[in-house]
Every structure is written in structure tokens, then in C-alpha cells.
Amino acid sequence: MSFAPAPAPTLALRWEALSLNTLDALLEVEQQAYSHPWSRGNFIDALASGYHCQLLWADNHLLGYTIAMRGVQEAHLLNITVAPTHQGQGWARVLLEHLALWARSEQAQCLWLEVRTSNARALSIYTAHGYQRVGLRKRYYPAADGAREDAIVMQLPLWP
Ligand SMILES: CC(C)(COP(=O)(O)OP(=O)(O)OC[C@H]1O[C@@H](n2cnc3c(N)ncnc32)[C@H](O)[C@@H]1OP(=O)(O)O)[C@@H](O)C(=O)NCCC(=O)NCCS
């Protein structure tokens, strides 16, 4: 007797640009995911600045999102978040691939990001995705008890 593999769960996946209508859902995830979350004002500024703000939904569940800024022949990833209840399921890779596709379509030559030195999980995902460590920003992020934490600067070349 042979067994067929279990079918993948059926999810209606969709991408959507951030708007004021979806900001509350995003903020709920943001506050669950970070010790130092972005504020509502940070996201409103991102919208007002025309940043690329993409949400990934499965049915009516917010899986995650990216916020990125266009530069001259480059793009900068400012925020990537997977909802805590959906972490560990490979969604970070989906978000990063979608972001790189968009950046290529914008004729960017590379993508930049910063990551906390303590964020081993994010560092390992970025490295696996092809990002290379190119610098360090001292005391870049707020940390516990008024301290500051360094950021590792990473770059992904988009074209050979
Ligand atoms: C970082 C984040 C986006 C990753 O998303 P995710 O979908 O949960 O990613 P996954 O859990 O699928 O993990 C991806 C990889 O990291 C590895 N990983 C998981 N936990 C790890 C840890 N503690 N240390 C090192 N690697 C780890 C997994 O093994 C997996 O590797 P694989 O694809 O080779 O199997 C998500 O955890 C998150 O939103 N965190 C809070 C916000 C944040 O830190 N954002 C990044 C700011 S720079």
C-alpha cells in the first residue's frame, strides 16, 4: 500500500499595499513582534513618503509585511516582520523574494538593510538569502533600559 503526501493547506494568499484601512491590523502584529516596535506615526510617515509597503495575507490573517524605500539605483529594506503565530513557516523567504523582485523592477542594483547584532534568526535568514555583511552602525537601535545596540549593515547585489 502506498500513501499520497498530505495536501498543502489551501490558503488564499494575496499581496496588498498598506493603507489606513489595514494599519490597525499591521500595528497589532508589529507590537507583538518587537521589543521596540515602530509607532503608528512611523507607518503614517512611511505611507506619506511613498515607501513600498506590502502586506501578505492568507485569507483574512496578516502573515507579514515589508516596508522599503527607493533610492537612486538601490532600495532599502526598513522593516520586515512575520506575525509571531506564523513564524517558522518560511514566510520570511517569501517576503524577501517578493521584495527583491520589486527592487529589480525598480532598476535597483542592490538592496540594503540593517539588523540588530543580537537578531541571530534574522541574520541567518538574510545570509541564506544572499545578503552580505558590509558594515556596522554603532549604537543604532534603542535597547532595554535606555541602552543602545549596534546594527549590522547588509547588502544584496541584485544583478551579476
Ligand atoms: C526574522 C523573521 C522575519 C523571520 O521570519 P520567519 O518566517 O519566522 O522565518 P523562519 O522561522 O522560517 O526562519 C527562517 C530560518 O531561520 C532559522 N532560524 C530560526 N530560528 C533561529 C535562531 N534562533 N537562530 C538562527 N537561525 C534561526 C530557521 O532554521 C530557518 O532556516 P531555514 O529556512 O534554513 O530552515 C521573524 O522571526 C520576525 O518577524 N521576527 C520579529 C521581527 C524581526 O526581527 N524582523 C527583522 C528585523 S531586521
mmCIF file of C-alpha atoms and ligand atoms in Angstrom:
data_model
loop_
_atom_site.group_PDB
_atom_site.id
_atom_site.type_symbol
_atom_site.label_atom_id
_atom_site.label_comp_id
_atom_site.label_asym_id
_atom_site.label_seq_id
_atom_site.Cartn_x
_atom_site.Cartn_y
_atom_site.Cartn_z
ATOM 1 C CA MET A 1 0.000 0.000 0.000
ATOM 2 C CA SER A 2 1.302 3.500 -0.776
ATOM 3 C CA PHE A 3 0.393 6.777 0.806
ATOM 4 C CA ALA A 4 -0.052 10.039 -1.072
ATOM 5 C CA PRO A 5 1.517 13.066 0.645
ATOM 6 C CA ALA A 6 -0.928 15.170 2.632
ATOM 7 C CA PRO A 7 -2.245 18.062 0.526
ATOM 8 C CA ALA A 8 -0.860 21.501 1.328
ATOM 9 C CA PRO A 9 -3.308 23.642 3.280
ATOM 10 C CA THR A 10 -5.460 25.737 0.983
ATOM 11 C CA LEU A 11 -4.780 29.391 1.670
ATOM 12 C CA ALA A 12 -5.983 32.338 -0.361
ATOM 13 C CA LEU A 13 -2.713 34.299 -0.434
ATOM 14 C CA ARG A 14 -2.729 37.897 -1.568
ATOM 15 C CA TRP A 15 -0.460 40.928 -1.551
ATOM 16 C CA GLU A 16 -1.847 44.320 -0.668
ATOM 17 C CA ALA A 17 -0.300 47.764 -0.333
ATOM 18 C CA LEU A 18 -0.564 49.219 3.177
ATOM 19 C CA SER A 19 -3.379 51.754 3.615
ATOM 20 C CA LEU A 20 -5.021 53.472 6.576
ATOM 21 C CA ASN A 21 -7.679 50.702 6.445
ATOM 22 C CA THR A 22 -5.132 47.993 7.240
ATOM 23 C CA LEU A 23 -2.899 49.968 9.591
ATOM 24 C CA ASP A 24 -4.560 48.673 12.787
ATOM 25 C CA ALA A 25 -4.025 45.029 11.764
ATOM 26 C CA LEU A 26 -0.385 45.770 10.956
ATOM 27 C CA LEU A 27 0.171 47.611 14.256
ATOM 28 C CA GLU A 28 -1.195 44.655 16.213
ATOM 29 C CA VAL A 29 1.434 42.378 14.609
ATOM 30 C CA GLU A 30 4.184 44.992 14.941
ATOM 31 C CA GLN A 31 3.559 45.327 18.676
ATOM 32 C CA GLN A 32 3.584 41.549 19.179
ATOM 33 C CA ALA A 33 6.760 41.050 17.144
ATOM 34 C CA TYR A 34 9.178 43.671 18.529
ATOM 35 C CA SER A 35 10.514 44.853 21.858
ATOM 36 C CA HIS A 36 10.817 48.307 20.231
ATOM 37 C CA PRO A 37 8.011 48.456 17.640
ATOM 38 C CA TRP A 38 7.509 51.209 15.121
ATOM 39 C CA SER A 39 4.779 53.657 16.148
ATOM 40 C CA ARG A 40 1.586 54.449 14.210
ATOM 41 C CA GLY A 41 3.285 57.720 13.268
ATOM 42 C CA ASN A 42 6.277 55.862 11.783
ATOM 43 C CA PHE A 43 3.961 53.916 9.451
ATOM 44 C CA ILE A 44 1.940 57.008 8.536
ATOM 45 C CA ASP A 45 5.222 58.753 7.667
ATOM 46 C CA ALA A 46 6.190 55.726 5.540
ATOM 47 C CA LEU A 47 2.879 55.978 3.666
ATOM 48 C CA ALA A 48 3.217 59.743 3.243
ATOM 49 C CA SER A 49 6.753 59.285 1.889
ATOM 50 C CA GLY A 50 5.511 56.854 -0.750
ATOM 51 C CA TYR A 51 7.529 53.942 0.581
ATOM 52 C CA HIS A 52 6.849 50.473 -0.793
ATOM 53 C CA CYS A 53 4.668 48.942 1.957
ATOM 54 C CA GLN A 54 3.462 45.435 1.130
ATOM 55 C CA LEU A 55 1.286 43.177 3.267
ATOM 56 C CA LEU A 56 0.932 39.433 2.705
ATOM 57 C CA TRP A 57 -2.434 37.983 3.727
ATOM 58 C CA ALA A 58 -3.704 34.405 3.974
ATOM 59 C CA ASP A 59 -7.465 34.694 3.876
ATOM 60 C CA ASN A 60 -8.038 37.428 6.470
ATOM 61 C CA HIS A 61 -4.878 36.675 8.509
ATOM 62 C CA LEU A 62 -1.949 39.044 8.162
ATOM 63 C CA LEU A 63 1.132 36.820 7.660
ATOM 64 C CA GLY A 64 3.704 39.577 7.409
ATOM 65 C CA TYR A 65 4.871 42.725 5.688
ATOM 66 C CA THR A 66 7.818 44.666 4.328
ATOM 67 C CA ILE A 67 8.449 48.412 4.218
ATOM 68 C CA ALA A 68 11.112 49.571 1.765
ATOM 69 C CA MET A 69 12.414 52.883 0.495
ATOM 70 C CA ARG A 70 13.511 53.561 -3.081
ATOM 71 C CA GLY A 71 16.885 55.219 -3.609
ATOM 72 C CA VAL A 72 18.921 56.042 -6.681
ATOM 73 C CA GLN A 73 19.532 52.619 -8.257
ATOM 74 C CA GLU A 74 19.113 50.997 -4.850
ATOM 75 C CA ALA A 75 16.425 50.142 -2.322
ATOM 76 C CA HIS A 76 16.498 49.958 1.450
ATOM 77 C CA LEU A 77 14.512 47.452 3.488
ATOM 78 C CA LEU A 78 13.324 49.291 6.617
ATOM 79 C CA ASN A 79 11.010 46.742 8.205
ATOM 80 C CA ILE A 80 10.314 43.043 7.641
ATOM 81 C CA THR A 81 8.008 41.240 10.011
ATOM 82 C CA VAL A 82 6.287 37.864 10.129
ATOM 83 C CA ALA A 83 3.356 37.587 12.548
ATOM 84 C CA PRO A 84 4.546 35.594 15.605
ATOM 85 C CA THR A 85 1.822 32.961 15.101
ATOM 86 C CA HIS A 86 3.143 32.327 11.561
ATOM 87 C CA GLN A 87 6.885 32.399 12.227
ATOM 88 C CA GLY A 88 8.945 29.306 11.458
ATOM 89 C CA GLN A 89 6.918 28.502 8.330
ATOM 90 C CA GLY A 90 9.203 30.037 5.699
ATOM 91 C CA TRP A 91 7.239 33.262 5.164
ATOM 92 C CA ALA A 92 10.341 35.422 5.620
ATOM 93 C CA ARG A 93 11.778 33.898 2.442
ATOM 94 C CA VAL A 94 8.543 34.662 0.537
ATOM 95 C CA LEU A 95 8.643 38.290 1.726
ATOM 96 C CA LEU A 96 12.341 38.653 0.790
ATOM 97 C CA GLU A 97 11.835 37.156 -2.688
ATOM 98 C CA HIS A 98 8.854 39.426 -3.370
ATOM 99 C CA LEU A 99 10.891 42.424 -2.201
ATOM 100 C CA ALA A 100 13.869 41.532 -4.431
ATOM 101 C CA LEU A 101 11.546 41.136 -7.437
ATOM 102 C CA TRP A 102 10.072 44.589 -6.801
ATOM 103 C CA ALA A 103 13.549 46.128 -6.338
ATOM 104 C CA ARG A 104 14.701 44.628 -9.651
ATOM 105 C CA SER A 105 11.602 46.027 -11.354
ATOM 106 C CA GLU A 106 12.607 49.448 -9.988
ATOM 107 C CA GLN A 107 16.041 49.015 -11.656
ATOM 108 C CA ALA A 108 17.754 48.864 -8.256
ATOM 109 C CA GLN A 109 21.266 47.437 -8.354
ATOM 110 C CA CYS A 110 21.190 46.335 -4.725
ATOM 111 C CA LEU A 111 19.115 46.137 -1.562
ATOM 112 C CA TRP A 112 20.311 47.391 1.821
ATOM 113 C CA LEU A 113 19.154 46.633 5.334
ATOM 114 C CA GLU A 114 20.216 46.960 8.960
ATOM 115 C CA VAL A 115 19.786 44.264 11.584
ATOM 116 C CA ARG A 116 20.424 44.175 15.328
ATOM 117 C CA THR A 117 23.630 42.312 16.217
ATOM 118 C CA SER A 118 21.558 40.164 18.629
ATOM 119 C CA ASN A 119 18.978 39.114 15.975
ATOM 120 C CA ALA A 120 20.587 35.760 15.088
ATOM 121 C CA ARG A 121 17.466 34.497 13.395
ATOM 122 C CA ALA A 122 17.123 37.434 11.010
ATOM 123 C CA LEU A 123 20.900 37.434 10.336
ATOM 124 C CA SER A 124 20.803 33.768 9.378
ATOM 125 C CA ILE A 125 17.825 34.280 7.050
ATOM 126 C CA TYR A 126 19.435 37.284 5.316
ATOM 127 C CA THR A 127 22.722 35.408 4.858
ATOM 128 C CA ALA A 128 20.890 32.383 3.438
ATOM 129 C CA HIS A 129 19.111 34.755 1.038
ATOM 130 C CA GLY A 130 22.444 36.137 -0.263
ATOM 131 C CA TYR A 131 22.828 39.326 1.777
ATOM 132 C CA GLN A 132 26.427 40.120 2.702
ATOM 133 C CA ARG A 133 27.640 41.936 5.769
ATOM 134 C CA VAL A 134 29.190 45.240 4.662
ATOM 135 C CA GLY A 135 29.357 47.445 7.752
ATOM 136 C CA LEU A 136 28.402 48.250 11.315
ATOM 137 C CA ARG A 137 26.435 51.203 12.699
ATOM 138 C CA LYS A 138 27.371 51.748 16.333
ATOM 139 C CA ARG A 139 24.548 52.275 18.860
ATOM 140 C CA TYR A 140 21.949 52.418 16.049
ATOM 141 C CA TYR A 141 18.937 50.837 17.797
ATOM 142 C CA PRO A 142 17.247 51.563 21.140
ATOM 143 C CA ALA A 143 17.658 48.697 23.611
ATOM 144 C CA ALA A 144 16.495 47.822 27.124
ATOM 145 C CA ASP A 145 16.994 50.285 29.994
ATOM 146 C CA GLY A 146 17.925 53.189 27.737
ATOM 147 C CA ALA A 147 20.922 51.337 26.248
ATOM 148 C CA ARG A 148 21.729 51.249 22.525
ATOM 149 C CA GLU A 149 22.532 48.307 20.245
ATOM 150 C CA ASP A 150 24.774 48.178 17.148
ATOM 151 C CA ALA A 151 23.344 47.414 13.711
ATOM 152 C CA ILE A 152 24.973 45.189 11.113
ATOM 153 C CA VAL A 153 24.589 46.676 7.628
ATOM 154 C CA MET A 154 23.910 44.103 4.903
ATOM 155 C CA GLN A 155 23.684 44.358 1.123
ATOM 156 C CA LEU A 156 22.165 42.108 -1.522
ATOM 157 C CA PRO A 157 23.542 42.616 -5.055
ATOM 158 C CA LEU A 158 20.612 42.195 -7.458
ATOM 159 C CA TRP A 159 22.482 41.798 -10.726
ATOM 160 C CA PRO A 160 25.615 39.791 -11.575
HETATM 161 C C1 LIG B 1 13.004 37.468 11.455
HETATM 162 C C2 LIG B 1 11.651 36.974 10.901
HETATM 163 C C3 LIG B 1 11.186 37.961 9.816
HETATM 164 C C4 LIG B 1 11.843 35.592 10.303
HETATM 165 O O1 LIG B 1 10.631 35.154 9.722
HETATM 166 P P1 LIG B 1 10.170 33.616 9.766
HETATM 167 O O2 LIG B 1 9.183 33.417 8.679
HETATM 168 O O3 LIG B 1 9.720 33.350 11.142
HETATM 169 O O4 LIG B 1 11.477 32.814 9.424
HETATM 170 P P2 LIG B 1 11.636 31.240 9.772
HETATM 171 O O5 LIG B 1 11.190 30.956 11.144
HETATM 172 O O6 LIG B 1 11.011 30.495 8.674
HETATM 173 O O7 LIG B 1 13.159 31.000 9.826
HETATM 174 C C5 LIG B 1 13.903 31.055 8.676
HETATM 175 C C6 LIG B 1 15.262 30.462 9.005
HETATM 176 O O8 LIG B 1 15.839 30.953 10.253
HETATM 177 C C7 LIG B 1 16.322 29.840 11.025
HETATM 178 N N1 LIG B 1 16.198 30.155 12.444
HETATM 179 C C8 LIG B 1 15.087 30.093 13.178
HETATM 180 N N2 LIG B 1 15.364 30.479 14.452
HETATM 181 C C9 LIG B 1 16.685 30.770 14.500
HETATM 182 C C10 LIG B 1 17.568 31.217 15.527
HETATM 183 N N3 LIG B 1 17.125 31.457 16.766
HETATM 184 N N4 LIG B 1 18.871 31.440 15.218
HETATM 185 C C11 LIG B 1 19.321 31.225 13.959
HETATM 186 N N5 LIG B 1 18.525 30.798 12.943
HETATM 187 C C12 LIG B 1 17.213 30.568 13.208
HETATM 188 C C13 LIG B 1 15.409 28.710 10.626
HETATM 189 O O9 LIG B 1 16.064 27.475 10.837
HETATM 190 C C14 LIG B 1 15.167 28.965 9.148
HETATM 191 O O10 LIG B 1 16.220 28.488 8.362
HETATM 192 P P3 LIG B 1 15.893 27.518 7.120
HETATM 193 O O11 LIG B 1 14.980 28.321 6.190
HETATM 194 O O12 LIG B 1 17.231 27.262 6.542
HETATM 195 O O13 LIG B 1 15.217 26.342 7.738
HETATM 196 C C15 LIG B 1 10.592 36.826 12.027
HETATM 197 O O14 LIG B 1 11.107 35.967 13.011
HETATM 198 C C16 LIG B 1 10.185 38.138 12.648
HETATM 199 O O15 LIG B 1 9.304 38.816 12.135
HETATM 200 N N6 LIG B 1 10.830 38.490 13.770
HETATM 201 C C17 LIG B 1 10.488 39.693 14.517
HETATM 202 C C18 LIG B 1 10.818 40.928 13.722
HETATM 203 C C19 LIG B 1 12.263 40.943 13.242
HETATM 204 O O16 LIG B 1 13.188 40.591 13.968
HETATM 205 N N7 LIG B 1 12.424 41.388 11.982
HETATM 206 C C20 LIG B 1 13.727 41.528 11.374
HETATM 207 C C21 LIG B 1 14.309 42.839 11.762
HETATM 208 S S1 LIG B 1 15.872 43.115 10.956
#
